[in-house]
Short mmCIF file of C-alpha atoms in Angstrom, two decimals:
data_model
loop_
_atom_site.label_atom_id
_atom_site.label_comp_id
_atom_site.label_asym_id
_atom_site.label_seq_id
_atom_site.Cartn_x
_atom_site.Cartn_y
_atom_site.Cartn_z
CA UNK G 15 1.71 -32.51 -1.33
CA UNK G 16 4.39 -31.68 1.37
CA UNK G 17 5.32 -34.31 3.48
CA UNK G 18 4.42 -34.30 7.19
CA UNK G 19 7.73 -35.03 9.19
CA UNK G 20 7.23 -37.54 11.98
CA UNK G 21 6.60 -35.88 15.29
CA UNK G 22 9.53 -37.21 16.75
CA UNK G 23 11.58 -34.46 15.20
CA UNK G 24 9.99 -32.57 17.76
CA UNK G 25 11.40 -31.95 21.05
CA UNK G 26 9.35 -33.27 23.75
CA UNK G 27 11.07 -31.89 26.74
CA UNK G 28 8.97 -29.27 26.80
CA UNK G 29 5.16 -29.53 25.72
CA UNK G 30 4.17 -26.57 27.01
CA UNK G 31 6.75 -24.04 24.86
CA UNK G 32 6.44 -26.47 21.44
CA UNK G 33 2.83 -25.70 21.52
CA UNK G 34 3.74 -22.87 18.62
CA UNK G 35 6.12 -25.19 16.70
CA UNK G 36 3.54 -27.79 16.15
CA UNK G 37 0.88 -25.38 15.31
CA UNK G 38 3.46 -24.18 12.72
CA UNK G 39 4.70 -27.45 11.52
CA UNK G 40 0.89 -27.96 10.99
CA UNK G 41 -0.02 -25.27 8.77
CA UNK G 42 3.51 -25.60 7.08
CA UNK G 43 2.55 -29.27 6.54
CA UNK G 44 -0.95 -29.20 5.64
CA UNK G 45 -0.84 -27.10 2.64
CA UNK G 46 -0.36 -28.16 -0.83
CA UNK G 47 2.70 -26.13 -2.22
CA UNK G 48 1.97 -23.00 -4.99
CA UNK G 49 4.06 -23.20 -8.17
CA UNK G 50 4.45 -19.78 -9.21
CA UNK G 51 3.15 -18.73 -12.66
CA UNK G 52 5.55 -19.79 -15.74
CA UNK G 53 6.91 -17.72 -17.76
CA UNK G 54 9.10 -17.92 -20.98
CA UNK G 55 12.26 -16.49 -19.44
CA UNK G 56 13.89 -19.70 -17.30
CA UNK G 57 16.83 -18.37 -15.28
CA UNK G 58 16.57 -15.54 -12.93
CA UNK G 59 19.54 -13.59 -14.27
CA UNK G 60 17.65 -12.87 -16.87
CA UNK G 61 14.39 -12.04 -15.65
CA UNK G 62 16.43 -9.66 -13.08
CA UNK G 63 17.68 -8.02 -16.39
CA UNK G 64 14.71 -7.83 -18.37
CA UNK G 65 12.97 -5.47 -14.86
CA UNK G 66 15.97 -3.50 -14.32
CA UNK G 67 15.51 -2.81 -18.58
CA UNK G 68 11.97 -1.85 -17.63
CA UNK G 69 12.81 0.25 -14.71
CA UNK G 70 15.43 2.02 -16.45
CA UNK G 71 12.91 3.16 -19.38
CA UNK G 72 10.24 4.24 -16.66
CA UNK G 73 13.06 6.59 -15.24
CA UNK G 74 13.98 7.90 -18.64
CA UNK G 75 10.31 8.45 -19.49
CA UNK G 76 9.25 9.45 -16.07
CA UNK G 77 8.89 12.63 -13.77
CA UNK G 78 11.77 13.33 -11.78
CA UNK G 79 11.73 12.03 -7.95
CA UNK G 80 8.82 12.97 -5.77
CA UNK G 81 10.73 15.22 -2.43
CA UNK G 82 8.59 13.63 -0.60
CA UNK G 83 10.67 10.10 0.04
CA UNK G 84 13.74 12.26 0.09
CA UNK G 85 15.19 12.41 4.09
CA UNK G 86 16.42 15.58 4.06
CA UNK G 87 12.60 17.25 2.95
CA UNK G 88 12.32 20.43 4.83
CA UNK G 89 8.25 20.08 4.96
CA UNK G 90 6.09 17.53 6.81
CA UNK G 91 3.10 15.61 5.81
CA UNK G 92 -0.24 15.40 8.04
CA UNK G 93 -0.87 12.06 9.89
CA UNK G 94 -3.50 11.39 12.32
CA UNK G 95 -3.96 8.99 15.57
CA UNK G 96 -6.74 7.42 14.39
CA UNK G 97 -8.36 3.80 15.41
CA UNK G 98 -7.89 1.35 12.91
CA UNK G 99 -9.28 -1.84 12.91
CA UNK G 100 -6.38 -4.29 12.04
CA UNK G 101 -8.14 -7.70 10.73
CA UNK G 102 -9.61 -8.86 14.32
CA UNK G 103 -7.85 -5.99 16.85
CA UNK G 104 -8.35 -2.25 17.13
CA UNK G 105 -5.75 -0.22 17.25
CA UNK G 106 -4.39 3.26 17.49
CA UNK G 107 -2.36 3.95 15.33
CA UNK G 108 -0.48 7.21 13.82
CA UNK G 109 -0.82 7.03 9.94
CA UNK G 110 -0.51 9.17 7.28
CA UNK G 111 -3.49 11.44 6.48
CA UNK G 112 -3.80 10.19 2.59
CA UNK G 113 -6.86 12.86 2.19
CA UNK G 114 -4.10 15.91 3.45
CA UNK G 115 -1.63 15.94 1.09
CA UNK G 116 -0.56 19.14 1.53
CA UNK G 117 2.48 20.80 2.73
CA UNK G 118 2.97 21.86 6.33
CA UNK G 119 6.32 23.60 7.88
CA UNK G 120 8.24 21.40 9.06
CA UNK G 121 8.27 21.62 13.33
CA UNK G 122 5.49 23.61 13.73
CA UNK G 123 3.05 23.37 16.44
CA UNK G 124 0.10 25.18 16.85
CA UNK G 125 -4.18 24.41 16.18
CA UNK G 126 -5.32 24.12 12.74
CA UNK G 127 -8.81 25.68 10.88
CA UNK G 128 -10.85 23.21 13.15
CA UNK G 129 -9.50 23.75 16.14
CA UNK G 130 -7.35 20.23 16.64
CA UNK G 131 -3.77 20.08 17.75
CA UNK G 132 -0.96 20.08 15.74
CA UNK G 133 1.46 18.46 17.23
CA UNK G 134 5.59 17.83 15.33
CA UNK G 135 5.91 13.99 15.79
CA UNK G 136 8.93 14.12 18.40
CA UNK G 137 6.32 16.35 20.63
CA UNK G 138 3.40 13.97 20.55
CA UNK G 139 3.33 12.05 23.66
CA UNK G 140 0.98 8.96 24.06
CA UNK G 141 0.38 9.32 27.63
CA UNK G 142 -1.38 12.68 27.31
CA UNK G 143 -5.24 12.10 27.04
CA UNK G 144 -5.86 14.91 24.31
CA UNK G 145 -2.82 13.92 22.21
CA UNK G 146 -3.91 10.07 22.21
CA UNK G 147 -7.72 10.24 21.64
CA UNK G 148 -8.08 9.30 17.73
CA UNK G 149 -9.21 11.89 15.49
CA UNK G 150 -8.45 15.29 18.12
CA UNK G 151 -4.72 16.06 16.42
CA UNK G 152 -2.62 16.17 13.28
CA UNK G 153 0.47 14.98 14.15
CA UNK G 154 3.82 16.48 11.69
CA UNK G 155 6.11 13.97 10.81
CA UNK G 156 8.75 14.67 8.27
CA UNK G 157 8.59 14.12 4.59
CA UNK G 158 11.21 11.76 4.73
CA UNK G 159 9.01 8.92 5.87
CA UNK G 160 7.91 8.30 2.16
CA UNK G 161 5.35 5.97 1.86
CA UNK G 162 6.08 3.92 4.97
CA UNK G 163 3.51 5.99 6.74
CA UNK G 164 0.69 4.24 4.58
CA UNK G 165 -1.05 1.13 6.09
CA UNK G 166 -0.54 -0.73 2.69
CA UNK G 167 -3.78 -3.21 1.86
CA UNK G 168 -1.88 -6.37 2.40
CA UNK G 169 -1.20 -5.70 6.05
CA UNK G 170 -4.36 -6.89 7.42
CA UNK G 171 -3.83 -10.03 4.95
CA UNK G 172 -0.25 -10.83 7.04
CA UNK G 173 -1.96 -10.52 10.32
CA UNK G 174 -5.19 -12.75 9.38
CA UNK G 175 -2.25 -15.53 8.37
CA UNK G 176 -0.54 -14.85 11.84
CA UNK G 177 -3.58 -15.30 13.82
CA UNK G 178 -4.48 -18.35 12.22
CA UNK G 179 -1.20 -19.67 12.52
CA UNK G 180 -1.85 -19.70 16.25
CA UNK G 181 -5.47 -20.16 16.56
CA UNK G 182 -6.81 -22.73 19.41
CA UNK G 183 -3.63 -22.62 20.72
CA UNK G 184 -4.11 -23.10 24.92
CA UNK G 185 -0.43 -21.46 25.54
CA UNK G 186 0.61 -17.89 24.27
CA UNK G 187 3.32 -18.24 21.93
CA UNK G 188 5.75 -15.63 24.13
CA UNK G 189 8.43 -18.36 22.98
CA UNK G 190 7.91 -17.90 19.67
CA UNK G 191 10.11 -15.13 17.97
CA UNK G 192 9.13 -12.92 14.95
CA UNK G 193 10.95 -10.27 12.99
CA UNK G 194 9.16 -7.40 11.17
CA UNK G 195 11.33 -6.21 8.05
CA UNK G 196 10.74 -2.98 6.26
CA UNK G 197 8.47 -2.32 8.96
CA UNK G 198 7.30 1.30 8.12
CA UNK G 199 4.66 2.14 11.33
CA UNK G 200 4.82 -1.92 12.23
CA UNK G 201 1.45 -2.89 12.29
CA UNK G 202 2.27 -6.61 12.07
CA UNK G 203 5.00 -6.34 14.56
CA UNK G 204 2.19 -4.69 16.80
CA UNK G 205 -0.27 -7.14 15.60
CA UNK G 206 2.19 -10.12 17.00
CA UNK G 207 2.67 -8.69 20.21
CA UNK G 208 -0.60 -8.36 20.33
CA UNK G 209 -1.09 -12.29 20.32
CA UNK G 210 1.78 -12.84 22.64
CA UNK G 211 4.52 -12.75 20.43
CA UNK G 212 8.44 -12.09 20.82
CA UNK G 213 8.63 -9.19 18.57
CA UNK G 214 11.01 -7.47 16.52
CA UNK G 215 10.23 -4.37 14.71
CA UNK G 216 12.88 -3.30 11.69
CA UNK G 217 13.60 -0.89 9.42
CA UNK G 218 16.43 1.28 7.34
CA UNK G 219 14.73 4.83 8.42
CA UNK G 220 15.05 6.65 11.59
CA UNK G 221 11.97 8.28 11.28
CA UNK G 222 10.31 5.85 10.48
CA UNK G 223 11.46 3.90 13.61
CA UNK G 224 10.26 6.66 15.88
CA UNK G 225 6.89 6.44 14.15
CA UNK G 226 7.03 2.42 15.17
CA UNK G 227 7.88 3.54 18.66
CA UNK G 228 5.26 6.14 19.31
CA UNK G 229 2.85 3.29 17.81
CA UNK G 230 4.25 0.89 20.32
CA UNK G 231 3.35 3.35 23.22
CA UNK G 232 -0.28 3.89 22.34
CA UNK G 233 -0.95 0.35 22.36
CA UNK G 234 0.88 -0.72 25.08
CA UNK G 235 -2.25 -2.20 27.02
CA UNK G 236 -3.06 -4.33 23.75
CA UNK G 237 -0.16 -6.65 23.91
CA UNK G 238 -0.22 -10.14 25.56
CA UNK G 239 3.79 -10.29 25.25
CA UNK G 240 6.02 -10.65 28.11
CA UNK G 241 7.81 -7.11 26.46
CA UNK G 242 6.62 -4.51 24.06
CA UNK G 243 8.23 -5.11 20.98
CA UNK G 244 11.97 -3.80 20.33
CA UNK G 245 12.76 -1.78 17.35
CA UNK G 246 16.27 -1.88 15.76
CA UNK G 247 17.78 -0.34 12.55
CA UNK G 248 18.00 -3.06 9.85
CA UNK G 249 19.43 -1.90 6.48
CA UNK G 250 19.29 -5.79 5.00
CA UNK G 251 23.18 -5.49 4.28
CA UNK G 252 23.88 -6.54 7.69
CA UNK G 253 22.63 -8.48 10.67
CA UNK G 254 21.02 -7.25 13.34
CA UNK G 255 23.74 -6.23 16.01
CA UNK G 256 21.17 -6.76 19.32
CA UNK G 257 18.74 -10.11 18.33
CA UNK G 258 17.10 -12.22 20.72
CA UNK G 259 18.59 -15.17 18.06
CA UNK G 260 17.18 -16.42 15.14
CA UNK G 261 13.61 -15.74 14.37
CA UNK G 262 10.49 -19.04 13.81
CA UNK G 263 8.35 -16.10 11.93
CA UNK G 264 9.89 -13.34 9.40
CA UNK G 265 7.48 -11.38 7.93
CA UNK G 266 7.61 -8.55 5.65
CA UNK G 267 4.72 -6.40 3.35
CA UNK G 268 4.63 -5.01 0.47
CA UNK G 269 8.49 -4.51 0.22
CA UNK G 270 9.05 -6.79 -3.35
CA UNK G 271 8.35 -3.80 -5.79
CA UNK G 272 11.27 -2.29 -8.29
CA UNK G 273 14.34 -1.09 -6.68
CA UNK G 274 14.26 -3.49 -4.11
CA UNK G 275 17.36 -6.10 -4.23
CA UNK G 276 15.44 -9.27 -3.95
CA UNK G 277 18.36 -10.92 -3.78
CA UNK G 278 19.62 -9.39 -0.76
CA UNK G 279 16.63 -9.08 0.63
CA UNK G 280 16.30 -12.97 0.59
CA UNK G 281 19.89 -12.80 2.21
CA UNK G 282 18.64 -11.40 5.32
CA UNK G 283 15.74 -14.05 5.12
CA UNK G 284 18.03 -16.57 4.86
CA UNK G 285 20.16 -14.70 7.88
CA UNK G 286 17.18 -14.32 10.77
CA UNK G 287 15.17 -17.04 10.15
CA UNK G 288 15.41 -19.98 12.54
CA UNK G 289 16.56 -23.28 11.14
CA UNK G 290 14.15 -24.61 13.52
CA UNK G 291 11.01 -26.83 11.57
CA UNK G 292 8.16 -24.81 11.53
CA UNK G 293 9.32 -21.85 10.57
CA UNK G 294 8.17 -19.44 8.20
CA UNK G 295 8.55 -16.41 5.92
CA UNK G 296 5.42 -14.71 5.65
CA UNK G 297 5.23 -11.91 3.17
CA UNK G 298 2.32 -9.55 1.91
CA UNK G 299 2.19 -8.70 -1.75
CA UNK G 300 0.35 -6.72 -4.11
CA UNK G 301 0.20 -7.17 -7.88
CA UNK G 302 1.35 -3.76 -9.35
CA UNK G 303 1.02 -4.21 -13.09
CA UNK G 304 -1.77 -4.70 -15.60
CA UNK G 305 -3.87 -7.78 -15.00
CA UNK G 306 -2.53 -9.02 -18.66
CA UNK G 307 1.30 -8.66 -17.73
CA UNK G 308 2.91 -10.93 -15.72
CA UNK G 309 4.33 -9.80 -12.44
CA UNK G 310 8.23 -10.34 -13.57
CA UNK G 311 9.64 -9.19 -10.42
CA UNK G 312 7.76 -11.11 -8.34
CA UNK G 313 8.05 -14.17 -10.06
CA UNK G 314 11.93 -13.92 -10.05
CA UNK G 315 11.59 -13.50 -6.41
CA UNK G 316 9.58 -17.21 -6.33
CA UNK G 317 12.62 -18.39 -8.60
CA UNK G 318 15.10 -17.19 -6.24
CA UNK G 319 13.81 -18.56 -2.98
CA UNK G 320 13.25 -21.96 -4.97
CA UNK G 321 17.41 -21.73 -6.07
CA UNK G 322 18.27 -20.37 -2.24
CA UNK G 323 16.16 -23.42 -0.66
CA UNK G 324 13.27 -22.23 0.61
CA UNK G 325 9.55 -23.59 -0.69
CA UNK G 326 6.35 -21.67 -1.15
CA UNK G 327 3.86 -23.73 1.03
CA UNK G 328 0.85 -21.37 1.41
CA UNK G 329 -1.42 -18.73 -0.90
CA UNK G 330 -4.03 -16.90 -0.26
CA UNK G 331 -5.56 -14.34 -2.89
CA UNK G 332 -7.89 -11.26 -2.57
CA UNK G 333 -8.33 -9.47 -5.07
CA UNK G 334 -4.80 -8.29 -6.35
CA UNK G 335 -3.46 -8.93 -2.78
CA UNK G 336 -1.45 -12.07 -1.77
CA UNK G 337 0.24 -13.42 0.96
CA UNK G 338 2.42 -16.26 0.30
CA UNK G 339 4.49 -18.57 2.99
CA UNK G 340 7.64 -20.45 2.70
CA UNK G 341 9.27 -22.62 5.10
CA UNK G 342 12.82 -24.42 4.31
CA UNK G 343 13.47 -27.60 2.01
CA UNK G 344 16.61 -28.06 3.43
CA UNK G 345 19.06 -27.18 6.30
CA UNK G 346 22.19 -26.78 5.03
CA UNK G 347 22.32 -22.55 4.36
CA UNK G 348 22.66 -21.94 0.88
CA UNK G 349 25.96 -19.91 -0.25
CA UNK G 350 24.83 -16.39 -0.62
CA UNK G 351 27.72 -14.85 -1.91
CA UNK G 352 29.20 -14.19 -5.16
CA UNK G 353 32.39 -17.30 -6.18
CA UNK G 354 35.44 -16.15 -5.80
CA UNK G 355 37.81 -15.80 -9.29
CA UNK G 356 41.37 -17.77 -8.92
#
């Protein structure tokens, strides 16, 4: 069982703005921490080998790349503004049309079979009544968005755990800062500022980031924040060039699945999130392989936040979908990059 620090490590100059903190302390502090499953392999060298091994035989065996993650595709995919209800809040929300999986020129406007819009995604303007209402156009948006037009299943997971982090709280938490990375369309980020949050939206694409924006302006009468949220290129290799400063909530879905650098990724953890107590990673995951197998990437990803200092204080299962939270064990920051050689 984790510890409860003693509440004078809180400020108390200001009651009214360390409403959030406590709230987080409290959830941090009240939950009995999750060892992940063990496995046979012990370091994390070698359980980064043995998925990289496994990767490398699915790309010998496999088909060859889908052009529809590639940036450059010179077709579009269908997405709809639809109304999606996003664990307690409705919103609008542009997402990709998973029953239209066709191919559609890319830029061209016009009406379809049934007589709705179709509108090229840097034409559709929120403010305009019969491109907004839900279900009356098919927006274009490039190929190049890949899968980061999906509302993945563990979204509405993250933002259950967000709202519960601030539940019965008198004050909105517009002090409290949160970061969105790999944000795809930023339904969490949206979610936050929905609840009053400081919120950051991030991610490596830029159309993907004019997706988040175009989300942002539908729901602009949703949020309780003093600001819409911001949305800034992040390509995890660097720190953000404009930040508000260091962030009490990171939270991330679905973005610990092969390919991914988890060790870089946990880099720009380590980077943005505030060294303040209280604060948290949040992150959404979904089991990808057979219920028999153990998850091998994600597990190294446990091992590695357990080596880099930060503990896993918080589960919550459905289904194949978790989300997990980890706050830090300690405050020195934990050196990140590789020794040097004399």
């Amino acid at each position: 069982m984790i510890r409860r620090p003693p509440r004078s490590t809180l400020s108390s100059s200001s009651a009214a703005s360390d409403v959030y903190k406590r709230q987080l302390l409290h959830r941090a502090c009240c939950c009995t921490a999750v060892t992940p499953p063990p496995v046979d392999l012990t370091h994390v060298e070698n359980l980064v080998a043995l998925v990289e091994s496994r990767r490398m035989k699915r790309r010998a065996d496999g088909p060859a790349d889908d052009p529809v993650v590639e940036e450059q595709a010179s077709f579009c995919r269908a997405f709809n503004c639809t109304l999606r209800t996003v664990w307690d809040k409705e919103l609008k929300l542009i997402a990709r049309d998973m029953n239209d999986m066709s191919r559609h020129p890319l830029g061209k406007a016009g009406v379809d079979s049934e007589g709705r819009l179709v509108i090229p995604l840097a034409q559709f303007d929120p403010r305009q009544p019969q491109h907004s209402t839900p279900g009356c156009a098919t927006i274009l948006v490039p190929a190049g968005v890949g899968q980061g037009g999906r509302i993945w299943p563990t979204i509405p997971l993250v933002c259950q755990y967000i709202q519960n982090l601030f539940a019965g709280c008198d004050q909105l938490p517009s002090s409290c800062r949160m970061l969105e990375l790999g944000a795809g369309m930023g339904v969490c980020g949206l979610y936050g500022a929905c609840l009053g949050l400081d919120v950051t939206i991030t991610d490596n694409s830029q159309l993907l980031m004019e997706l988040a924006l175009k989300n942002i302006e539908l729901n602009s009468n949703m949020f309780m924040s003093a600001q819409p949220p911001r949305v800034l290129f992040l390509d995890w290799e660097h720190k953000l060039e404009t930040s508000p400063g260091r962030f009490h909530l990171v939270v991330a879905s679905d973005v610990v699945y092969d390919g991914v650098d988890i060790g870089l990724l946990w880099k720009v953890i380590d980077t943005h999130l505030s060294r303040e107590l209280g604060s948290q990673f949040v992150l959404g995951h979904q089991k990808r392989c057979d219920p028999e197998e153990t998850d091998v990437l994600f597990v190294s990803f446990c091992e590695l936040s357990d080596v880099l200092g930060f503990e896993l204080v918080c589960e919550h299962t459905w289904q194949d979908f978790f989300v997990y939270a980890w706050i830090r064990k300690r405050t020195d920051p934990p050196n990140l990059e590789p020794a040097s050689e004399e």
